mmCIF file of C-alpha atoms in Angstrom:
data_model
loop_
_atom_site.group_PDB
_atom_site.id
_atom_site.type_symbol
_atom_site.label_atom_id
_atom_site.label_comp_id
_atom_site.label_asym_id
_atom_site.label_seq_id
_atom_site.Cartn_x
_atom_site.Cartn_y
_atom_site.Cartn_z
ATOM 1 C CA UNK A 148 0.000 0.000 0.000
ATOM 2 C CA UNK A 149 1.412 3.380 -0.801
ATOM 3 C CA UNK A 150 2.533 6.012 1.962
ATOM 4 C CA UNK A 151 -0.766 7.517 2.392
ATOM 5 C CA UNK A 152 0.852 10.770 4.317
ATOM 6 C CA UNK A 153 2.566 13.603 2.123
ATOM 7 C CA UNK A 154 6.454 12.768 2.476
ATOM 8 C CA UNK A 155 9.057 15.699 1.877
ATOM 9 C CA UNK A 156 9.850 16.401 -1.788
ATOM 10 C CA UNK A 157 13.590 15.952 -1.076
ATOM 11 C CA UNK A 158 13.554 12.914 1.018
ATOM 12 C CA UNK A 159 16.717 14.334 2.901
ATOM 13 C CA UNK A 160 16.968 11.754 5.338
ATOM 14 C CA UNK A 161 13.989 9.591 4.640
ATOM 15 C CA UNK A 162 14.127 5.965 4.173
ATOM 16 C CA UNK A 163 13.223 4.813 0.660
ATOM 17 C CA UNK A 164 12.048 1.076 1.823
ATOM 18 C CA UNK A 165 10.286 -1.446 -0.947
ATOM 19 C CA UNK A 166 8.622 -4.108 -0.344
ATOM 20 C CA UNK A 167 9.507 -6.664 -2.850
ATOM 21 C CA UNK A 168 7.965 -9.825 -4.933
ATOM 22 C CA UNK A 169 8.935 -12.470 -3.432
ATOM 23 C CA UNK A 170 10.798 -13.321 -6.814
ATOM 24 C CA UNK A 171 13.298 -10.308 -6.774
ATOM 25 C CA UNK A 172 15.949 -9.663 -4.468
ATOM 26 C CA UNK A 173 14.673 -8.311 -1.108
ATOM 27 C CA UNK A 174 15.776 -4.921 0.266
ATOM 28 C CA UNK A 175 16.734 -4.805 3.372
ATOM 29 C CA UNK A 176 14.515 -2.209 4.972
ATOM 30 C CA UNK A 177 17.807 -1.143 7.747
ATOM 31 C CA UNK A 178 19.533 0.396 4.705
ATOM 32 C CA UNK A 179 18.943 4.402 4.011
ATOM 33 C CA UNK A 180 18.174 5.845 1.252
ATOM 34 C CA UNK A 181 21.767 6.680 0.348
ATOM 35 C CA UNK A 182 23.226 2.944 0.505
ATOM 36 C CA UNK A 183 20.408 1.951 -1.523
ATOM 37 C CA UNK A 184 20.755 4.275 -4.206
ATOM 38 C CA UNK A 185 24.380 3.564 -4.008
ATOM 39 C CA UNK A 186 24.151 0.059 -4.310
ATOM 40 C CA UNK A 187 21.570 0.491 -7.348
ATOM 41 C CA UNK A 188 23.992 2.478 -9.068
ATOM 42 C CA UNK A 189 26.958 0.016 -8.411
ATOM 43 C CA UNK A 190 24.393 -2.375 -10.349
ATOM 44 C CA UNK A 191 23.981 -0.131 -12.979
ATOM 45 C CA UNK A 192 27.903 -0.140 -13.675
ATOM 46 C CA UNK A 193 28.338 3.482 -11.971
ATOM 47 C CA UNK A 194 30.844 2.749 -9.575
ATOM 48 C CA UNK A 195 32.493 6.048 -9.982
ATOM 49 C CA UNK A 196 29.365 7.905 -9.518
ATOM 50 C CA UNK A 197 28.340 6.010 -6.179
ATOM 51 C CA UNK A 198 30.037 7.943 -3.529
ATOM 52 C CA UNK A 199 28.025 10.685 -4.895
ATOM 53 C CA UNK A 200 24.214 8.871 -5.127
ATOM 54 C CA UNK A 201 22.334 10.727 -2.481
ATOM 55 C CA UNK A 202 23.612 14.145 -3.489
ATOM 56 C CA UNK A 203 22.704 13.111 -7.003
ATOM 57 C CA UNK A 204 19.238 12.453 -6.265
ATOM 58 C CA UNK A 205 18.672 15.127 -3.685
ATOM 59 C CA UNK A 206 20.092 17.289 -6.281
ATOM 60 C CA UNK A 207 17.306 15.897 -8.783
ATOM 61 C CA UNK A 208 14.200 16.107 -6.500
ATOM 62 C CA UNK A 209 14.968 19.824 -5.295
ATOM 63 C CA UNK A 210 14.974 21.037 -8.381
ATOM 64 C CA UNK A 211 11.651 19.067 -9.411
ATOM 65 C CA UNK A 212 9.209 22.327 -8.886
ATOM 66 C CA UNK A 213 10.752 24.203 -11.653
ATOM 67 C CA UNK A 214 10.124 21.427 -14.272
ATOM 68 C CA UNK A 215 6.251 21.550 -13.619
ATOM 69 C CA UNK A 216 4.156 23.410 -16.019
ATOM 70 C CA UNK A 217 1.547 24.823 -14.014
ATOM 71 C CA UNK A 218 -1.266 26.457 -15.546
ATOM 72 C CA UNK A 219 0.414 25.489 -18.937
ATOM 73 C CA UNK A 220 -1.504 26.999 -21.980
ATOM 74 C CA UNK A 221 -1.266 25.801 -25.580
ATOM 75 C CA UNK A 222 -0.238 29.022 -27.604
ATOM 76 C CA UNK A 223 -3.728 29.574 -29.349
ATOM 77 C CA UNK A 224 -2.395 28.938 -32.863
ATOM 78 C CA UNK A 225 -1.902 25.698 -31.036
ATOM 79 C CA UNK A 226 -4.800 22.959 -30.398
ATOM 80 C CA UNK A 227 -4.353 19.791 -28.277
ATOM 81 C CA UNK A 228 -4.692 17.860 -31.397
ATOM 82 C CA UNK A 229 -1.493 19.257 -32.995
ATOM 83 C CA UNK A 230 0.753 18.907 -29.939
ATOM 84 C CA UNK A 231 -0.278 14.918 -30.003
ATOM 85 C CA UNK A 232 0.275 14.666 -33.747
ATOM 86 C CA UNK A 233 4.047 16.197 -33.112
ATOM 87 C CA UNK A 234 4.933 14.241 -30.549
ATOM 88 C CA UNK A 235 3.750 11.409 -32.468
ATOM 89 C CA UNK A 236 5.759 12.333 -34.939
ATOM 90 C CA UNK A 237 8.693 12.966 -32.791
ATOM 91 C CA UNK A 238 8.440 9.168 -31.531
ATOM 92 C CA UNK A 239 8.237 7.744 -34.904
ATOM 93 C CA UNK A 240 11.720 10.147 -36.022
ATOM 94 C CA UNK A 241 13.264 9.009 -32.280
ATOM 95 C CA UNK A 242 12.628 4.923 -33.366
ATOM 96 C CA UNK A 243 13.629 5.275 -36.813
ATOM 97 C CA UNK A 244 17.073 6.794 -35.672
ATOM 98 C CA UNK A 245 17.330 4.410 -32.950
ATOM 99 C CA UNK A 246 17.849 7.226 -30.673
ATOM 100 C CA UNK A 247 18.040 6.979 -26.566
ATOM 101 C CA UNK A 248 14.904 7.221 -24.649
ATOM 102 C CA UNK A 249 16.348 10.618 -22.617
ATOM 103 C CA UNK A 250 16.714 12.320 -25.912
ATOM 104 C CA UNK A 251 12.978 11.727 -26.629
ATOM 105 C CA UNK A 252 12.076 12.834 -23.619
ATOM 106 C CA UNK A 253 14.074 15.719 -23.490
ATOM 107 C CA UNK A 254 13.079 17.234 -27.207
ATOM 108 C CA UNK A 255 9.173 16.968 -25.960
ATOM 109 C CA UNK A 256 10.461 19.293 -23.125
ATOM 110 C CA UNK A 257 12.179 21.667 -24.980
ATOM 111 C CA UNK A 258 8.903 21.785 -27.343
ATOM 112 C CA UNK A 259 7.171 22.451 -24.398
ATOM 113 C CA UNK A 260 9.275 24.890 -23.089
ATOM 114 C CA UNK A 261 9.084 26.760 -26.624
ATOM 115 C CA UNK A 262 5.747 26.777 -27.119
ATOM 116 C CA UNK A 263 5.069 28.108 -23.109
ATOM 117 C CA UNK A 264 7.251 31.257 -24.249
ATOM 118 C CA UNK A 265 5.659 32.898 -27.016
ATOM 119 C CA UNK A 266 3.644 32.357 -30.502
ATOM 120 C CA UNK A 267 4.522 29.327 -32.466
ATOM 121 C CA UNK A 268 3.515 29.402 -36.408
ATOM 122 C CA UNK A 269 1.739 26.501 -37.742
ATOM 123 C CA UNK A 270 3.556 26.273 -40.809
ATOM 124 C CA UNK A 271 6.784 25.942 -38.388
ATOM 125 C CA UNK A 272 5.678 23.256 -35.878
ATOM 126 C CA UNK A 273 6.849 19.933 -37.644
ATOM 127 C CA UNK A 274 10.129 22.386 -38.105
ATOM 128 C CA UNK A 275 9.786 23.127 -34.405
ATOM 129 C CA UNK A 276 9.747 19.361 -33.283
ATOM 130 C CA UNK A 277 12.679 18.084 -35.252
ATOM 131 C CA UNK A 278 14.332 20.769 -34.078
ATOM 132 C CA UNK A 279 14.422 20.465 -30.896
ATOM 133 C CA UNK A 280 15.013 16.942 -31.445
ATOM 134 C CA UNK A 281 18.347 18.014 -33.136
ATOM 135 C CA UNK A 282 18.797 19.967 -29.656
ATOM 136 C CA UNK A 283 17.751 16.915 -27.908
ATOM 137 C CA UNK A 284 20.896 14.607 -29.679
ATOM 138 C CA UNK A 285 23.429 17.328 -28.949
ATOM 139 C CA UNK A 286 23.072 16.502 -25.298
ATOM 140 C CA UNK A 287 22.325 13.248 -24.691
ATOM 141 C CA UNK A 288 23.868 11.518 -28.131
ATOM 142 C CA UNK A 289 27.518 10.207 -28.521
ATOM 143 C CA UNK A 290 26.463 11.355 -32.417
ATOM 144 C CA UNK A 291 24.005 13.526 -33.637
ATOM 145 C CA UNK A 292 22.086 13.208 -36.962
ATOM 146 C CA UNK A 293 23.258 15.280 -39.671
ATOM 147 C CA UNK A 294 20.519 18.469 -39.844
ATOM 148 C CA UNK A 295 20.048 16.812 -43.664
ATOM 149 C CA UNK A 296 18.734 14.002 -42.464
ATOM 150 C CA UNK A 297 16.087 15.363 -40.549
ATOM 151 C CA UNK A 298 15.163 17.591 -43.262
ATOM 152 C CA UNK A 299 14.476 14.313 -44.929
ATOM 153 C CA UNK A 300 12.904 13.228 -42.492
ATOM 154 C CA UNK A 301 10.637 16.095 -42.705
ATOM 155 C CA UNK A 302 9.865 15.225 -46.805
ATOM 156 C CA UNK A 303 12.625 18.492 -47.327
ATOM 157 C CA UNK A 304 10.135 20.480 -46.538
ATOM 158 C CA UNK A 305 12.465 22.596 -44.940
ATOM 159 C CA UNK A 306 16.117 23.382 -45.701
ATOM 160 C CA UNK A 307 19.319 22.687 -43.087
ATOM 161 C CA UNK A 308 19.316 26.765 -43.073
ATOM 162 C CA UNK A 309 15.607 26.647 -41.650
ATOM 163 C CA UNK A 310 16.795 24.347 -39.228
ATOM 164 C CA UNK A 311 19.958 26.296 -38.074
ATOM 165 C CA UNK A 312 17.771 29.466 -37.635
ATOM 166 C CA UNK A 313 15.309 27.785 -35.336
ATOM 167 C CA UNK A 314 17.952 25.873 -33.531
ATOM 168 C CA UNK A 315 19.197 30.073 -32.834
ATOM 169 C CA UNK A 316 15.404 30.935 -31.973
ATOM 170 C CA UNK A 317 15.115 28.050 -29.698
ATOM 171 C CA UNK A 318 18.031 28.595 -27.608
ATOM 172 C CA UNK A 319 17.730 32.528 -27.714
ATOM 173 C CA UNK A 320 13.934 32.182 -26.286
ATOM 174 C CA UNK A 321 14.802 29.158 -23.491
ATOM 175 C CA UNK A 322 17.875 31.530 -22.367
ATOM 176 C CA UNK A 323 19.935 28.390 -23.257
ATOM 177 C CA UNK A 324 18.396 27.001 -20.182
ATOM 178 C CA UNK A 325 18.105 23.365 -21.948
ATOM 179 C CA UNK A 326 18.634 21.209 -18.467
ATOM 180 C CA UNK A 327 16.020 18.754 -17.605
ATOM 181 C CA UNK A 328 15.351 16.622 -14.209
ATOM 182 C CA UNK A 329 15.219 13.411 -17.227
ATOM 183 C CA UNK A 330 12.268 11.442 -15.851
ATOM 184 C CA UNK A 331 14.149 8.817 -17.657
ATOM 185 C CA UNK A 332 17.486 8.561 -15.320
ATOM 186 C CA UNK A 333 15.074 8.463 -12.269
ATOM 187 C CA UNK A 334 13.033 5.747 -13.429
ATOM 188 C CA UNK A 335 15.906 4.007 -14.290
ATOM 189 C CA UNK A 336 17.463 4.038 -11.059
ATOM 190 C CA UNK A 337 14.117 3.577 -8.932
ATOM 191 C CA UNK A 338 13.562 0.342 -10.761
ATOM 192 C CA UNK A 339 17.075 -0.977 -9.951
ATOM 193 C CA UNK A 340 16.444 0.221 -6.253
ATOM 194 C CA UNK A 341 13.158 -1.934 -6.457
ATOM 195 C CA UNK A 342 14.990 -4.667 -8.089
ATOM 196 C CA UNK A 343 12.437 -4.668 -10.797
ATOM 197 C CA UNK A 344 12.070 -7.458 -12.986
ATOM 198 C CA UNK A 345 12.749 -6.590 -17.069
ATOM 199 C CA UNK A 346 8.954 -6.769 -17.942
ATOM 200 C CA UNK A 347 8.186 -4.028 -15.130
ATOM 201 C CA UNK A 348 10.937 -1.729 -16.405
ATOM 202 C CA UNK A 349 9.248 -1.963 -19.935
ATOM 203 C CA UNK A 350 6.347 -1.260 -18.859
ATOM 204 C CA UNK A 351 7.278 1.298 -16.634
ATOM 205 C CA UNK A 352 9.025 3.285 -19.550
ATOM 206 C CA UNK A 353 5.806 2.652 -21.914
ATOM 207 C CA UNK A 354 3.520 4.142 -19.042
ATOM 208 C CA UNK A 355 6.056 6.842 -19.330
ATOM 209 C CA UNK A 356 6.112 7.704 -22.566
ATOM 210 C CA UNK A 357 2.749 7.529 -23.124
ATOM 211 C CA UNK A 358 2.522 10.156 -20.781
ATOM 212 C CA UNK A 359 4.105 12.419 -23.114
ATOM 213 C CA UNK A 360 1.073 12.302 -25.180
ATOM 214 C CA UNK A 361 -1.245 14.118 -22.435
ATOM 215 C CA UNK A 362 -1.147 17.897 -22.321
ATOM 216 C CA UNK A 363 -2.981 17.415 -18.942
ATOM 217 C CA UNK A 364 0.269 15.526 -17.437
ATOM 218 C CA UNK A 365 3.050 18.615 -18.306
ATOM 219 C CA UNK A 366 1.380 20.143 -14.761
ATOM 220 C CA UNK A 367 3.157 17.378 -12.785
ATOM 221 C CA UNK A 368 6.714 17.319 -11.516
ATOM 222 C CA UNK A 369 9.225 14.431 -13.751
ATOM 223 C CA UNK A 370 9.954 12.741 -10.665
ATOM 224 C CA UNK A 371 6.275 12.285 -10.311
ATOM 225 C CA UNK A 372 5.648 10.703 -13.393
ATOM 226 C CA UNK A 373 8.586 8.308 -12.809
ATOM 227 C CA UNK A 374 7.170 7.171 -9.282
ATOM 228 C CA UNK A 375 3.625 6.718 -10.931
ATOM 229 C CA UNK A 376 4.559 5.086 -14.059
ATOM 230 C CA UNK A 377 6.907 2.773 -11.801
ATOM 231 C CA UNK A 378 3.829 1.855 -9.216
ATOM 232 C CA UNK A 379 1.637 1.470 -12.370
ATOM 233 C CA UNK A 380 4.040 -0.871 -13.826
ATOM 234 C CA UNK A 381 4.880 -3.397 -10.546
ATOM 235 C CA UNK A 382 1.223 -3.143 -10.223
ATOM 236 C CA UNK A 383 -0.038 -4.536 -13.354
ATOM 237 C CA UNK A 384 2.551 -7.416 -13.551
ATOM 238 C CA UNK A 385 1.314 -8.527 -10.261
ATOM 239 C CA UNK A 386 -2.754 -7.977 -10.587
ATOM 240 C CA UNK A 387 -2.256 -10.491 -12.912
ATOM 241 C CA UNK A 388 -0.813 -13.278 -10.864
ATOM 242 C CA UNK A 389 -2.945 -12.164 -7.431
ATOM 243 C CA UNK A 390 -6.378 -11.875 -7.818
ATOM 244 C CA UNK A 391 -7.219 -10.685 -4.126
ATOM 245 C CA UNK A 392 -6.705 -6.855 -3.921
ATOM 246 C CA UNK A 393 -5.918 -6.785 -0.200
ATOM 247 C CA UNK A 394 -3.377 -9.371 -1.225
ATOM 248 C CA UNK A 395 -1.660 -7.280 -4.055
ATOM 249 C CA UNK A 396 -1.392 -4.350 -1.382
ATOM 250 C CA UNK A 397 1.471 -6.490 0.230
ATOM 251 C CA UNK A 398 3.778 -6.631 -2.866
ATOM 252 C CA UNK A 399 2.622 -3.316 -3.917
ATOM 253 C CA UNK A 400 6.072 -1.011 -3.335
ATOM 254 C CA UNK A 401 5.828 2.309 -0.825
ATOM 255 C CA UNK A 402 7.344 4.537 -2.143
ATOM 256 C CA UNK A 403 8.131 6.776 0.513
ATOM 257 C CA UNK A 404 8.348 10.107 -1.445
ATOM 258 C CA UNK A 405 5.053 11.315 -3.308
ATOM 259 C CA UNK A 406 1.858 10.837 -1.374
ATOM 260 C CA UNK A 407 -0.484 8.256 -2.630
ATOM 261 C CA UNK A 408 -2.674 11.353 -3.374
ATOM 262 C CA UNK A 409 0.021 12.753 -5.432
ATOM 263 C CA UNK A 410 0.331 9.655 -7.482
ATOM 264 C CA UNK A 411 -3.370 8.599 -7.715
ATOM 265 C CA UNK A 412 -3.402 12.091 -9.636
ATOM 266 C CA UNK A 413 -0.781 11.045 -12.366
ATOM 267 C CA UNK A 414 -2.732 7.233 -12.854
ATOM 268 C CA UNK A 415 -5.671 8.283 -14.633
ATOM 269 C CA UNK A 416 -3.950 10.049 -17.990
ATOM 270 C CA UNK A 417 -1.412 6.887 -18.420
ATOM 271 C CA UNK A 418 -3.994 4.613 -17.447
ATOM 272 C CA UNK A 419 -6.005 6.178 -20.775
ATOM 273 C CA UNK A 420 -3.298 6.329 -22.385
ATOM 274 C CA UNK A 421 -2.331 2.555 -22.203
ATOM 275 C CA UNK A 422 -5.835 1.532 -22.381
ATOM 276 C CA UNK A 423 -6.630 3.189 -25.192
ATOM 277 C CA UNK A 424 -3.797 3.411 -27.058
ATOM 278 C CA UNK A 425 -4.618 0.363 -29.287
ATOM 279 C CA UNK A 426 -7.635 1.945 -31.280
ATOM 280 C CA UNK A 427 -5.755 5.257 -30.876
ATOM 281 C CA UNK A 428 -5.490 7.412 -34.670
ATOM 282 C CA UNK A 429 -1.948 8.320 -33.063
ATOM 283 C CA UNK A 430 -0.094 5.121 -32.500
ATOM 284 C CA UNK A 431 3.221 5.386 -32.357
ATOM 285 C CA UNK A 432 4.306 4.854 -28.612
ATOM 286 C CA UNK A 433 1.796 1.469 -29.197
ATOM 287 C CA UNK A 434 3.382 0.629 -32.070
ATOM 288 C CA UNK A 435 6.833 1.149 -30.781
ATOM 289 C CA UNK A 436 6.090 -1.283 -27.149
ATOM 290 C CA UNK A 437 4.920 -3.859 -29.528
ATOM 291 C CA UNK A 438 7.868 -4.913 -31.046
ATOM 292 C CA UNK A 439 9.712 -7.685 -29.432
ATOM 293 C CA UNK A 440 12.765 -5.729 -28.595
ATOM 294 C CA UNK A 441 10.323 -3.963 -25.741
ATOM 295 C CA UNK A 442 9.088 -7.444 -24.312
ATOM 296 C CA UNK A 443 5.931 -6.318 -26.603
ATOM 297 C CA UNK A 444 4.375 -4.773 -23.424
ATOM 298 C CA UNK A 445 1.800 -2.280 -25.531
ATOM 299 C CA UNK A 446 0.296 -5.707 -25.829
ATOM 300 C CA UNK A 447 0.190 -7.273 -22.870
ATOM 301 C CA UNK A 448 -2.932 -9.036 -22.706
ATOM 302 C CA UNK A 449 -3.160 -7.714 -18.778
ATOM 303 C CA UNK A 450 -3.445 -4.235 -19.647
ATOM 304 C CA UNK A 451 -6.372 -4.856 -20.946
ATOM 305 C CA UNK A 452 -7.725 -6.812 -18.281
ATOM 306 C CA UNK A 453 -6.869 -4.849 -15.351
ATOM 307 C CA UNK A 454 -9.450 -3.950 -13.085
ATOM 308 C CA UNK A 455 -7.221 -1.397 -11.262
ATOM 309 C CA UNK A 456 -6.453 0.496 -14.500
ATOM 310 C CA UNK A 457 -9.834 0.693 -16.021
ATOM 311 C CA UNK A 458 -10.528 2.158 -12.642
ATOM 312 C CA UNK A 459 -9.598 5.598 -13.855
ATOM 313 C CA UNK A 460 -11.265 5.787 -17.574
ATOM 314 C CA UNK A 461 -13.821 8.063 -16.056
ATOM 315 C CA UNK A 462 -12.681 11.465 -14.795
ATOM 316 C CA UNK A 463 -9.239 12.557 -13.649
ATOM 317 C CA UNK A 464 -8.701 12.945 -9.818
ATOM 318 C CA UNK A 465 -7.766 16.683 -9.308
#
C-alpha cells in the first residue's frame, strides 16, 4: 500500500524502503536511502558515480518544482490535437534513428518549453519538433544526426538553413536554459532500487512515454511521473498473478516520497493512455512497445484486463 501521508519532496533523510515480490531480491529495509541508491547504481555499472548517489538524487528532487508546467496553456495557434500529432511524430523520427529514450524525452520538453514562451507558427511546428530533437541529440547523443537528415525526415520540406535558424530561436527564447530533471534517469534508477524485474521496467518506460502524449500531465513534476509510471508498472505485472486486492497491497512497493494522493493524480492520464492506445489514430508509442525488442508490453494481454487500471477511464482525480 502506498505512503498515504505527504512525504518531503527531497527525502533528505527519509528511508526509501520497498517491499519486494517475493521473486526479486529483497531490500533490506535497515539500509537508508543513500546505501540503496548507491548500491543500485553500483548495479547499474556506476561505480564512480556512487560515492556521490544521495547528493545526485537530492540534487534531482529539489529542483523538481521548476520542471512543472503549471497552468500550462497551448499558444492559441496551437490545439491539443497538434501537440499529439508532433509528438507522435517525434516518436516515430526518435525509433527510426534508434535514438536513446532521454533524448525523446528531453526534445518533448524543450517543445514544451518553446511553445510556453511565445507564438509558435503553424507552418513551423513539424520544423519546431525536429528541431528540438536536433537539440535533444546534442546533449544526450555520442552522435548527432546530420541536420540533412532530418530535413528528410521532414519530406525536405524545410532546408538545413531553416533548421539552423530555429535551432538560434530556440536557444535565444529558453535563455539556453536546456537542463532537464530526465524522468528517464530516475526511473531508471528507482527500478534498480526496487529490483524490478525486465517486464516491469518496460512497462514502466511505456507508461512513461505515453505520458508524453497528455497535455494534462506537463502540470506534474518528472519525478512524479517516474514514481507513478513505476507503481503502475509493478502493479499490473502482479494484478495479474494475485487476484485478491488486499493481497496485491502487500507486494505493492511504498514509495516513501510522493503521497499516494500525489500519485493517484498522475494514474488516470497513463492509465487512458495505455488503455486506449490500441484503437488510438496516433499510434506510435503502441506501435513502438509492440515490437519484441520492448518485451511487446503495448500488448500485454493484462493491460487490458486490469481492473485497477480501467478504474480511472472516467474522470481525472484533481
Amino acid at each position: 500500500m502506498l505512503c498515504d501521508k505527504p512525504a518531503s519532496p527531497h527525502c533528505k533523510e527519509a528511508l526509501l524502503i520497498f517491499q519486494s515480490s517475493p521473486s526479486p531480491p529483497v531490500v533490506p529495509a535497515s539500509l537508508t536511502l543513500a546505501q540503496e541508491l548507491s548500491q543500485a547504481m553500483l548495479r547499474m555499472d556506476m561505480a564512480l558515480e556512487r560515492e556521490y548517489a544521495f547528493d545526485i538524487f537530492s540534487n534531482l528532487m529539489r529542483k523538481q518544482p521548476s520542471y512543472a508546467f503549471q497552468g500550462f496553456d497551448l499558444p492559441r495557434s496551437v490545439t491539443v490535437e497538434m501537440r499529439a500529432l508532433l509528438v507522435d511524430w517525434l516518436v516515430q523520427v526518435h525509433e527510426y534513428l534508434n535514438l536513446a529514450d532521454e533524448t525523446l524525452h528531453l526534445a518533448v520538453h524543450l517543445m514544451n518549453c518553446y511553445m510556453t514562451a511565445g507564438r509558435v507558427r503553424i507552418p513551423r511546428l513539424q520544423l519546431l519538433s525536429a528541431t528540438c530533437l536536433f537539440l535533444a541529440c546534442k546533449l544526450e547523443e555520442h552522435t548527432c544526426p546530420e541536420p540533412a537528415q532530418l530535413c528528410f525526415m521532414m519530406e525536405n520540406s524545410c532546408s538545413r538553413k531553416d533548421l539552423l535558424q530555429m535551432e538560434r530561436k530556440i536557444l535565444a527564447r529558453l535563455r539556453f536554459e536546456l537542463h532537464y530533471a530526465n524522468p528517464i534517469h530516475l526511473l531508471r534508477l528507482l527500478a534498480e532500487v526496487a529490483h524490478c524485474t525486465l517486464e516491469v521496467k518496460f512497462l514502466a518506460l511505456y507508461f512513461l512515454e505515453a505520458s508524453l502524449m497528455e497535455v494534462d500531465c506537463l502540470r506534474f513534476e518528472p519525478a512524479q511521473l517516474s514514481f507513478a509510471a513505476l507503481s503502475l508498472a509493478h502493479r499490473l505485472s502482479w494484478e495479474a498473478r494475485i487476484q485478491d486486492m488486499d493481497v496485491l497491497q502487500e507486494y505493492f512497493p511504498k514509495f516513501h516520497v510522493y503521497s499516494e494522493a500525489e500519485l493517484l493524480a498522475v494514474f488516470p492520464y497513463m492509465a487512458k493512455a495505455v488503455l486506449q492506445g490500441a484503437n488510438a489514430s496516433l499510434r506510435a508509442i503502441f506501435l513502438k512497445y509492440s515490437r519484441p525488442q520492448k518485451l511487446c508490453v503495448s500488448t500485454n494481454p493484462a493491460i487490458a484486463a486490469s481492473k485497477f487500471l480501467s478504474r480511472f477511464l472516467g474522470d481525472p482525480i484533481q
